[in-house]
XYZ file of C-alpha atoms in Angstrom:
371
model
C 5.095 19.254 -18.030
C 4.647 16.599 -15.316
C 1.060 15.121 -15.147
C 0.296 14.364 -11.585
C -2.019 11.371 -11.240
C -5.340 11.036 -8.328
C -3.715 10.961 -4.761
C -3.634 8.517 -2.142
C -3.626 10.745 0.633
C -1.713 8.282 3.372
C -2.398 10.375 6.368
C -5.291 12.868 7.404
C -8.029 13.143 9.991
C -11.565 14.444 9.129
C -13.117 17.813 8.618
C -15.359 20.209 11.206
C -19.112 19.737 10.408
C -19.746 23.088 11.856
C -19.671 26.036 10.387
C -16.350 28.264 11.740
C -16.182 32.032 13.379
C -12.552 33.672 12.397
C -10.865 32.819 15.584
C -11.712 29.114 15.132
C -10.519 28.858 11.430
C -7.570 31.067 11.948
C -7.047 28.400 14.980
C -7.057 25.565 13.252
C -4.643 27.267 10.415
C -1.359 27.559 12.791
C 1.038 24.862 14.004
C 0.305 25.660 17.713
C -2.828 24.930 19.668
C -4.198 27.858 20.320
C -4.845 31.723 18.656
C -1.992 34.028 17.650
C -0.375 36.119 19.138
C -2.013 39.478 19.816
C -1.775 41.843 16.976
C -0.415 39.066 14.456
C -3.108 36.263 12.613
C -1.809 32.431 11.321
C -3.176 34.037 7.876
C 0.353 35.855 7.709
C 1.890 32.423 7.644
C 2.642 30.265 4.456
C -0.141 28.252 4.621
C -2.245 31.048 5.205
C -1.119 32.713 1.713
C -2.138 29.090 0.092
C -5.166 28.712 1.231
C -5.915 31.681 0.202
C -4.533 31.441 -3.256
C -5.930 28.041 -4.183
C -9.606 27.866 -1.979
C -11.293 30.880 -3.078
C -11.566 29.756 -6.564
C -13.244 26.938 -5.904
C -16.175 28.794 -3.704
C -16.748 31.219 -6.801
C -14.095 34.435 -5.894
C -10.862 35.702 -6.796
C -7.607 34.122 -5.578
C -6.184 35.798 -2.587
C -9.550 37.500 -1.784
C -8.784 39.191 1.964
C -9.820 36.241 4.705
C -12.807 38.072 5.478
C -14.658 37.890 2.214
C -13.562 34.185 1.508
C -14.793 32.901 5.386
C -18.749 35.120 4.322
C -19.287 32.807 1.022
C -17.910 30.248 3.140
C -20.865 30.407 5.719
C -23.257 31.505 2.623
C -22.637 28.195 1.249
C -23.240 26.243 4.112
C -20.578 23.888 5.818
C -21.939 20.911 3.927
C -21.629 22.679 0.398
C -18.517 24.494 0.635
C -16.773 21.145 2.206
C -17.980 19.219 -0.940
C -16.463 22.021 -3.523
C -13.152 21.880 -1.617
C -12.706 18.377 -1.006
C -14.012 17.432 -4.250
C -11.496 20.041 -5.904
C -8.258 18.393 -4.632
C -7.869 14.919 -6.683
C -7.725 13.017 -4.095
C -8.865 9.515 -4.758
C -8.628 7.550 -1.522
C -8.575 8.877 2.449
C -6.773 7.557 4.730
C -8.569 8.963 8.006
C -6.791 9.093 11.486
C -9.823 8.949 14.136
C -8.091 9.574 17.346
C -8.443 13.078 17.472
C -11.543 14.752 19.381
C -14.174 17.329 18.416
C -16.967 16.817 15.757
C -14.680 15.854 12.862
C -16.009 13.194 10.195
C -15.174 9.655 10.235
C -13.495 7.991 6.947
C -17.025 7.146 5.520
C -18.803 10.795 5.975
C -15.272 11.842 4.155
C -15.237 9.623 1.390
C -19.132 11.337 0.499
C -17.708 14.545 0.898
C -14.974 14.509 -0.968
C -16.341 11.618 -3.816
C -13.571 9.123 -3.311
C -13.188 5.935 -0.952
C -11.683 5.804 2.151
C -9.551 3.796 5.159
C -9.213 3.734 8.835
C -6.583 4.711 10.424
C -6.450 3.566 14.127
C -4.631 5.147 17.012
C -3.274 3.349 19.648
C -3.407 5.391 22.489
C -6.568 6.247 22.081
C -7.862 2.474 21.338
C -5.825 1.399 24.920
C -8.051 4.165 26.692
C -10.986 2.146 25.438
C -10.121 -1.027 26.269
C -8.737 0.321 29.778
C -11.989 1.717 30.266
C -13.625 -1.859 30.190
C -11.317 -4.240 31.987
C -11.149 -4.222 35.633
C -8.027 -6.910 36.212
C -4.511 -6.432 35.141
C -4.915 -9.942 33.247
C -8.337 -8.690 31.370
C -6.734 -5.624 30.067
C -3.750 -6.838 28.980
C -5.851 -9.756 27.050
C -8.679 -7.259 25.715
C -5.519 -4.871 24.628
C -3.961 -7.594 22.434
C -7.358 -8.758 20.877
C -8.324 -5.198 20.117
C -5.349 -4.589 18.051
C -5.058 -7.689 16.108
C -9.112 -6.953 15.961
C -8.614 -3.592 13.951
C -5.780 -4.842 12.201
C -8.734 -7.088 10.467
C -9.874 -3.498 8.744
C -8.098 -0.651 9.705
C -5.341 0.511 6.905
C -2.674 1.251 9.601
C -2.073 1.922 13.040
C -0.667 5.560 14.654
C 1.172 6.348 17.521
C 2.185 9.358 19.382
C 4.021 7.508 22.193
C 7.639 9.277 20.282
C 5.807 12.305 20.975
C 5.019 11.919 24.646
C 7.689 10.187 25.888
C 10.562 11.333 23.080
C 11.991 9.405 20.247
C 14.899 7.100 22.310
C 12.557 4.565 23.552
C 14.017 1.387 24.588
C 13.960 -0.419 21.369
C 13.351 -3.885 22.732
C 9.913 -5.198 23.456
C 9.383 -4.943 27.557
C 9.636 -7.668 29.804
C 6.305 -9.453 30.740
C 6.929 -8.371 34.603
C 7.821 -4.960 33.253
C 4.166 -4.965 31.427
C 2.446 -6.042 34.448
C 3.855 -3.446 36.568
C 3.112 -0.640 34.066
C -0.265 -2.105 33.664
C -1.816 -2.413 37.049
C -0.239 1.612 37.748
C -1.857 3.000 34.574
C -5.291 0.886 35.522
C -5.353 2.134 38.913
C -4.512 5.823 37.727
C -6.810 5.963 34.031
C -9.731 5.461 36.640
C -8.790 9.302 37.684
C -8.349 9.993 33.903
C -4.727 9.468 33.013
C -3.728 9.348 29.952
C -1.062 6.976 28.622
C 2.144 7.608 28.837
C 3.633 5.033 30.445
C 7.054 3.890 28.576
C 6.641 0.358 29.270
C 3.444 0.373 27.801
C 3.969 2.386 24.968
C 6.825 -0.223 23.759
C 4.585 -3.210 24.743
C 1.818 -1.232 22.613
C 4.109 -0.651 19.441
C 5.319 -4.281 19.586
C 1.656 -5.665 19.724
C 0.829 -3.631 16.402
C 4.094 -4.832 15.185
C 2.933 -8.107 15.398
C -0.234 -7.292 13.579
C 1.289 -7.344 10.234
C -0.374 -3.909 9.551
C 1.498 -0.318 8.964
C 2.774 1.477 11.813
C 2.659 5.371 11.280
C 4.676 6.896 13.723
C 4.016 10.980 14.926
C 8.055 12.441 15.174
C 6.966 15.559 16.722
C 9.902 18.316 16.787
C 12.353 15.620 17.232
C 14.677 14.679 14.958
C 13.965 11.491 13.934
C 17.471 9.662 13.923
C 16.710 8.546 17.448
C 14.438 6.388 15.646
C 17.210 4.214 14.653
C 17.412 1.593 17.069
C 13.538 0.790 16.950
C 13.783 0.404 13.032
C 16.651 -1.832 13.522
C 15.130 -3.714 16.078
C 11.736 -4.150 13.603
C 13.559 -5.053 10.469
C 12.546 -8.370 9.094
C 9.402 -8.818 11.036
C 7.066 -7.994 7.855
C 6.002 -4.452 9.733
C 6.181 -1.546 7.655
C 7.245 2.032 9.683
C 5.834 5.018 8.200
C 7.926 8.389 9.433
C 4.849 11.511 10.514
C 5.515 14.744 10.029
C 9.224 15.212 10.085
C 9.843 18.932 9.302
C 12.089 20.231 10.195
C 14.193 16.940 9.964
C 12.761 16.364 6.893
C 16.567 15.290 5.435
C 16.944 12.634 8.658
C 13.402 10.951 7.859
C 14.520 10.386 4.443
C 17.929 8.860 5.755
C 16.370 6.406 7.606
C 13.909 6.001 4.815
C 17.233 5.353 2.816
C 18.577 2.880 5.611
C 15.808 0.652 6.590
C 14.206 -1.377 3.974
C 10.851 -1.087 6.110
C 10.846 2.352 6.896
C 8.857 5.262 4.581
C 9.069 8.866 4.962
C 5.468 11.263 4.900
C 5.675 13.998 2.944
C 3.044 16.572 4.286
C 2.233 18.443 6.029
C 5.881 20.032 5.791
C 4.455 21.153 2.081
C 1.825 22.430 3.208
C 3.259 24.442 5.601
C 6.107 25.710 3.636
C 4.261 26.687 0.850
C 6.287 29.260 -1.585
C 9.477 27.080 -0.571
C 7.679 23.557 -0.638
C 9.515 22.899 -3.930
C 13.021 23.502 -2.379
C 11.602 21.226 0.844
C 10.591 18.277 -1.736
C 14.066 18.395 -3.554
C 15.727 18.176 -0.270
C 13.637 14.584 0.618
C 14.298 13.588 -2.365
C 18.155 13.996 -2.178
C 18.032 11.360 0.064
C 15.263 8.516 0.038
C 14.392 6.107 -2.520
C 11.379 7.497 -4.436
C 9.534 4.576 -3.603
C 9.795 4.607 -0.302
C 7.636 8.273 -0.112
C 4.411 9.065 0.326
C 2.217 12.058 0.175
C -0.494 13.129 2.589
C -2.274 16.746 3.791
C -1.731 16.087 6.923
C -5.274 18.084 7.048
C -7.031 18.395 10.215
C -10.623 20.091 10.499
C -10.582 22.513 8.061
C -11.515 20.902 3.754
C -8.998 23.710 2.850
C -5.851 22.389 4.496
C -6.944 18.823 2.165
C -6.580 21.396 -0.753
C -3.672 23.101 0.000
C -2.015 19.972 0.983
C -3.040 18.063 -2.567
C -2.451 22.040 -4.782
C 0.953 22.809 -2.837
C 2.194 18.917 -3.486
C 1.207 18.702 -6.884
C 2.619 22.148 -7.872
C 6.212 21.489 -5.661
C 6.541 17.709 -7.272
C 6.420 18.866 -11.041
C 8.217 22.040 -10.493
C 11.132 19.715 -9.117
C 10.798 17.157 -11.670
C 10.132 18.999 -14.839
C 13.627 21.185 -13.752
C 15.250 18.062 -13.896
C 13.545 16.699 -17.073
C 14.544 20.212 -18.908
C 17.958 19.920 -17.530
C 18.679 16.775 -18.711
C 19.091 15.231 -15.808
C 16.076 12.645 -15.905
C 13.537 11.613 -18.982
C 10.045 12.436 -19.051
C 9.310 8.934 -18.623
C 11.260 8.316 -15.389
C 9.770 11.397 -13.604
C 6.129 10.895 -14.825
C 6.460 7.300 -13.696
C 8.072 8.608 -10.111
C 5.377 11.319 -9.854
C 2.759 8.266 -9.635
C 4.402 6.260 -7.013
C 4.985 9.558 -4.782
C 1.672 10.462 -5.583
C -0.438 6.824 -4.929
C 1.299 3.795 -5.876
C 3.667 3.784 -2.896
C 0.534 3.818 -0.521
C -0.878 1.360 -2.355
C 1.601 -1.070 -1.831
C 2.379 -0.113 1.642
C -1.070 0.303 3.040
C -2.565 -2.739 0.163
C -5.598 -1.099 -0.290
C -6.825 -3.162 -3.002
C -7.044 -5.517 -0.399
C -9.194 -3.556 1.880
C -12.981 -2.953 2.076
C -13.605 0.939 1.640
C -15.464 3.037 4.236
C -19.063 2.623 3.095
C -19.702 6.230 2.340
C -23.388 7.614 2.721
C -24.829 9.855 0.522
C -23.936 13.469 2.068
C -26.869 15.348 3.156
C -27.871 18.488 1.040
């Protein structure tokens, strides 16, 4: 038997403080971003079956009690209870919260309360370029305010996201962007995020990855449905400059995020959410990544977003897939008890530690939860 230690969990957002119909839970359950398909429900999915096997324990009924029965003592015991028996339920020693995403979701110091445990900021980029658009009127002030807010939050924040792989695909340019280049890209996004636009922007995607680059801090980076190879040239062209890369959400190409975890001294490879939303198979998914990378270069996370149940599915499915992988080996010879208990605990938290140094952070000042 493999003892799996507290968790780091190295990449989540927060959790709804409302209380949830079917159609919204069931919602926030599937991959896409809206409701099933007529006639089918995201609780016929993997991580559907997981939720329900591991939650309703912990709210006081039977596992895989129909999703009816489970969401009715969910709303009996309130948002605020129910949230606290999940997140409380799941190990999980320290948050690291992503707070780029809209809708009423708690910030890393409401989560921390809920869940008993500290927690970190995670800042997105796109989102914290918005803001700082938002305030400069010149070209010259919001490329100055952009720089200072980065190396700002890098004062605090655990790490930095980006989603500019997602919106603009994985081949960027891998060179920072010429100054002219910048100013260009800048004064046409200024001139158009007055109507609203969004970022996207190539130029200034690279110029914003190179900034955070600079900062010293962790760069988690979203891959999407892409597979992550294309990644390549970027890592190379960051390699020595003291930045660690941290590889989002790679499944399906979980096996290519490991390579390049393998390749790149400075690159890491996220575990979840693929667990999470393989479920049954998560074992054979977690052999796989481990065929490949160095064990200390992976970390695990939920991946959870809105719902407290996809934080314990994320933490039960992990655990559960890591020591059925390792204790196989360990009764087949192939590794000691000692070498995969000691590998469970940097998968499970002392890889983020180092990465991330938390011990050098300040924690999220939680407030007591109400209730």
């Amino acid at each position: 038997m493999i003892d799996t230690p507290t968790l780091v969990d190295q990449y989540c957002h927060g959790v709804l403080r409302t209380e949830l119909g079917l159609g919204t839970f069931e919602t926030l359950l599937g991959r896409a971003a809206g409701p099933p398909a007529a006639g089918t429900t995201f609780f016929d999915t993997q991580t559907g079956f997981a939720v329900r096997r591991w939650c309703p324990p912990l709210l006081g009924l039977e596992p895989h009690c129909p999703p009816a029965r489970y969401l009715a003592r969910r709303r009996e015991l309130g948002v605020l209870r129910s949230g606290r028996l999940l997140l409380r339920a799941t190990g999980i020693s320290t948050y690291l919260v992503e707070t780029g995403l809209p809708g009423d979701l708690t910030g890393p110091a409401e989560t921390a309360a809920a869940g008993d445990a500290r927690a970190h900021e995670i800042v997105r980029l796109e989102l914290l370029a918005q803001q700082v658009a938002d305030t400069s009127g010149t070209v010259d002030s919001l490329l100055a305010n952009l720089a200072e807010a980065v190396h700002g939050a890098a004062l605090s924040a655990a790490a930095f996201t980006s989603v500019a792989a997602v919106r603009h695909g994985l081949a960027l340019a891998p060179a920072p962007p010429g100054p002219g280049e910048v100013r260009g890209a800048a004064g046409r996004w200024l001139a158009g995020r007055r109507a609203g636009g969004a970022l996207t922007d190539p130029v200034l995607l690279r110029h914003l990855l190179w900034i955070a680059v600079s900062s010293g801090r962790p760069l988690q980076l979203h891959l999407g449905d892409d597979d992550p190879v294309s990644l390549g040239d970027f890592a190379a062209a960051t390699a020595g400059l003291g930045t660690d890369l941290v590889l989002l959400h790679g499944y399906p190409h979980h096996r290519q995020a490991a390579h390049l975890a393998s390749v790149f001294p400075h690159v890491y490879a996220d575990l979840g959410p693929a667990l999470a939303r393989t479920g049954a198979r998560a074992a054979a998914v977690l052999a796989e990544t481990l065929e490949l990378a160095p064990f200390g270069k992976l970390l695990f996370s939920s991946g959870a977003r809105g719902l407290p149940e996809l934080h314990v599915v994320g933490a039960s499915v992990f655990r559960e897939a890591l020591t059925r992988v390792l204790a196989g080996w360990v009764r087949d010879g192939a590794w000691s008890r000692t070498d995969a208990q000691r590998v469970a605990g940097l998968i499970c938290a002392g890889n983020a530690r180092r990465v991330y140094r938390l011990e050098e952070l300040a924690p999220a000042t939680p407030a007591a939860p109400p209730g």
